Every structure is written in structure tokens, then in C-alpha cells.
Coordinates of C-alpha atoms in Angstrom, one line a residue:
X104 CA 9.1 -6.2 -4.8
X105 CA 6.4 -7.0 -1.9
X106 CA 8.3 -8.9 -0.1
X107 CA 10.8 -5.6 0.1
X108 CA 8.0 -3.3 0.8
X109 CA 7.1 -5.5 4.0
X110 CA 10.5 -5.6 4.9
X111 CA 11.0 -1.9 4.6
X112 CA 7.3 -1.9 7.0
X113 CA 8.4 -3.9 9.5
X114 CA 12.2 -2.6 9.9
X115 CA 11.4 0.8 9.9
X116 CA 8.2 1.5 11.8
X117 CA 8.0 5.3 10.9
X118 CA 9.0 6.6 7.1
X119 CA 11.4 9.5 8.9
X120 CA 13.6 6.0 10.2
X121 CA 13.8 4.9 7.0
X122 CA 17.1 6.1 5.3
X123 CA 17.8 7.5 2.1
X124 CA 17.2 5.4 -1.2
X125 CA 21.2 4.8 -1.3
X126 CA 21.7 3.6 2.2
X127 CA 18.3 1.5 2.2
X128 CA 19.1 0.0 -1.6
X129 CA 22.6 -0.8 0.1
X130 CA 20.6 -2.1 3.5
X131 CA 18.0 -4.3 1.4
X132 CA 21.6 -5.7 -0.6
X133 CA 23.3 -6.6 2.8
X134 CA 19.8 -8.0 3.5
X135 CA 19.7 -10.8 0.3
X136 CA 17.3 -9.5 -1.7
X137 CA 18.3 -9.0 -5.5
X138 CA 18.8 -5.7 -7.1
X139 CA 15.9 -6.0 -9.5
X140 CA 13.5 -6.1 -6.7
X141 CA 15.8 -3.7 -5.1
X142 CA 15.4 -0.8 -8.1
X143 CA 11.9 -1.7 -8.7
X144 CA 10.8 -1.3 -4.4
X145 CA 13.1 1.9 -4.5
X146 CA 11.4 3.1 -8.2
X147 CA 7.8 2.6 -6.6
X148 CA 8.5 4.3 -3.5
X149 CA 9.6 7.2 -5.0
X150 CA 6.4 7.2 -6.8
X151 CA 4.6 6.7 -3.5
X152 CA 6.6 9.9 -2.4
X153 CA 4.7 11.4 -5.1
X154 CA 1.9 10.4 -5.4
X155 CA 1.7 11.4 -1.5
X156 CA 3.0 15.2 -2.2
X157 CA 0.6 15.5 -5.6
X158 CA -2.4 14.4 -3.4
X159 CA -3.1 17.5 -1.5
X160 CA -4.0 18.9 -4.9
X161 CA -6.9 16.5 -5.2
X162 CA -10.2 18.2 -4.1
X163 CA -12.5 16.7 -1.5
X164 CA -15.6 14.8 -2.8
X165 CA -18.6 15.1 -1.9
X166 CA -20.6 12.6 0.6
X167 CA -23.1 11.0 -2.5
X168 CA -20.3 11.0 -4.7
X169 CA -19.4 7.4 -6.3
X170 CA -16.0 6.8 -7.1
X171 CA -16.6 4.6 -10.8
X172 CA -13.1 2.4 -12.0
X173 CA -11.7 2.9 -15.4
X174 CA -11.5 -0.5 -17.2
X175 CA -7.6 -0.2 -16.9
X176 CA -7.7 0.2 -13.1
X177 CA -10.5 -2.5 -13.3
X178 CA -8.1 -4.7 -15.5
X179 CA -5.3 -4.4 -12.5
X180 CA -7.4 -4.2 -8.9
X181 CA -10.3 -7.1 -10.0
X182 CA -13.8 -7.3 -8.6
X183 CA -12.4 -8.6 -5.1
X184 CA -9.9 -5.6 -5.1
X185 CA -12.0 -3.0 -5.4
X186 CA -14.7 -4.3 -2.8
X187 CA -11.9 -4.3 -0.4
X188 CA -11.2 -0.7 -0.6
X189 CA -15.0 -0.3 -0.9
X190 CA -15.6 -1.9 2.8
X191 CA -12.3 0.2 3.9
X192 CA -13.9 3.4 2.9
X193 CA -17.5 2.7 4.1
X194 CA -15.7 1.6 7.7
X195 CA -14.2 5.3 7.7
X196 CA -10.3 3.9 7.2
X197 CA -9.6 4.4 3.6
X198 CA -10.4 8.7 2.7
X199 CA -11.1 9.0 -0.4
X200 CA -7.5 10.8 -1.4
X201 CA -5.9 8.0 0.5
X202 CA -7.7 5.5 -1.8
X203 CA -6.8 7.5 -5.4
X204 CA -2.8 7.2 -3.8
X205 CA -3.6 3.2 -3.4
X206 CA -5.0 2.6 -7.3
X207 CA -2.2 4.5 -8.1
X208 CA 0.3 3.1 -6.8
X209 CA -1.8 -0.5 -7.8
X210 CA -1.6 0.4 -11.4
X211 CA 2.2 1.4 -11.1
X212 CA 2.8 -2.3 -10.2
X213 CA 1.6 -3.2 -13.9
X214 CA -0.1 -6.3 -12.5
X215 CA -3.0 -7.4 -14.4
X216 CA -5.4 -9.0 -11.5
X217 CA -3.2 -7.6 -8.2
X218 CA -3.6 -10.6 -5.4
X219 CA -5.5 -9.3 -2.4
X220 CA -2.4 -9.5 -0.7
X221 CA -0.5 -7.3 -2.7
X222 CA -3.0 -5.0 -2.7
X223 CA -3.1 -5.1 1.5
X224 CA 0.4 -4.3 1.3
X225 CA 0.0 -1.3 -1.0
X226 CA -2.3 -0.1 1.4
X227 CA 0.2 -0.4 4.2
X228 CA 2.5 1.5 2.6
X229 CA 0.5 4.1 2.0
X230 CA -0.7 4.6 5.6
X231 CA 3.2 4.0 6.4
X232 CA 4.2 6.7 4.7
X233 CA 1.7 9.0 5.9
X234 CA 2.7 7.9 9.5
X235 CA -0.9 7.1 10.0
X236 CA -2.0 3.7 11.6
X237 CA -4.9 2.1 11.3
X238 CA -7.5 0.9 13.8
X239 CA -6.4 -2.8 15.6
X240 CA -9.0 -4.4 13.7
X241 CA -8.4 -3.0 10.6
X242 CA -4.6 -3.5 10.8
X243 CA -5.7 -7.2 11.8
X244 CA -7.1 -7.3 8.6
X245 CA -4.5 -6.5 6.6
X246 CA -1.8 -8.5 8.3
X247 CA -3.7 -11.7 9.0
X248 CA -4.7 -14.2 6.0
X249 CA -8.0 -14.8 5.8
X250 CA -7.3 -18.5 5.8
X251 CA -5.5 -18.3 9.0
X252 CA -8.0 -16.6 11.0
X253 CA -9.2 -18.0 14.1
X254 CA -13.4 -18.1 14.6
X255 CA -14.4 -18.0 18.5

């Protein structure tokens, strides 16, 4: 299913070029991937269409609130995980609604221990479909490995 939602990323820059669920399940066929992955990318987007739409309802915290994990959300992101989106937010990329939309849409994976990676590419997603981009260096971050970073 990531390797869809990448796909889906990097052929369709902005979520209003991405066609309908038919035409893209039909696109991502012609493409090679396997109708599994197929329904399960197409299921969890949906969900990401929701989850975006439901998150307007979500009040705005306050700036000494703490956001504390559930032990299922816990179970799912890991320690690493969840001080990722920790540095995110204190670097002023991830708001806090955007961040409830990414466990979400973590826990929707049902993925016990989600691989940093996977978890990036949630993240993408979810800036993707708000047509929102982040900063150079924090879109570096998410694309580049860690292992294959260059140090000057």
C-alpha cells in the first residue's frame, strides 16, 4: 500500500490532478501494482478524505497543552514515531490537527510498530492532500533516508 501512496505523491503533485477512485484504481492496474494494494491505498485514502473533512471539527489547543498517546496509538507509532512528530510540531510543520489526521491515519494501517518510513509517507500524504508543502528542509527529511544523507 506505501509503495502506491508514493506513487500516487509523485504522479499527481496536487490531490485536484488526481482522478477519481475508479480511474486511479484502473491507472495504478495499468501501472503493475496488485489489486489488494490497489483496494487497500484506495480504502485508506478515502479515510484520509475523511479524516481531512472531520478535522475542522477538532478545537484548537492550547500553547501548554501536551498531547499524551493512548497505549493503542503507542502499540502502532513506537517511541521513535512519536518523537518524530514531536520534533515536527516543535519546528512549527506539523499543527496539532494536522498531527491527530497523521495517528489516525497511522492506526488505520493496523501496523503494530509503523517503520519510520511509513510513517514519513503518512505524513506526506496528509500535507498532499491538504495541498500544503512543507519547508525544503523539512521535505528533505522526509524524502531522504537517514542512511543516505550526505554530512558536509
Amino acid at each position: 500500500m506505501f509503495d502506491i501512496l508514493m506513487y500516487v505523491y509523485e504522479t499527481y503533485w496536487h490531490p485536484e490532478a488526481c482522478p477519481e477512485p475508479g480511474q486511479l484504481s484502473r491507472k495504478l492496474s495499468a501501472a503493475g501494482f496488485e489489486n489488494d494494494e490497489i483496494s487497500d491505498a484506495l480504502d485508506w485514502l478515502r479515510g484520509l478524505d475523511q479524516a481531512v473533512a472531520g478535522s475542522h471539527t477538532l478545537g484548537t489547543p492550547s500553547a501548554d497543552s501536551i498531547r499524551l498517546y493512548a497505549a493503542q496509538e503507542l502499540d502502532c507509532l513506537g517511541v521513535d514515531a512519536v518523537g518524530y512528530l514531536n520534533f515536527l510540531e516543535s519546528a512549527g510543520t506539523l499543527k496539532p490537527h494536522l498531527r491527530e489526521i497523521v495517528v489516525e491515519r497511522a492506526l488505520a494501517t493496523g501496523i503494530k510498530q509503523l517503520p519510520l518510513e511509513q510513517l514519513k509517507t503518512i505524513l506526506l500524504m496528509v500535507f498532499w492532500r491538504l495541498d500544503e508543502e512543507p519547508d525544503a528542509l523539512i521535505l528533505d527529511e522526509l524524502f531522504v533516508e537517514a542512511d543516505d544523507r550526505v554530512v558536509h
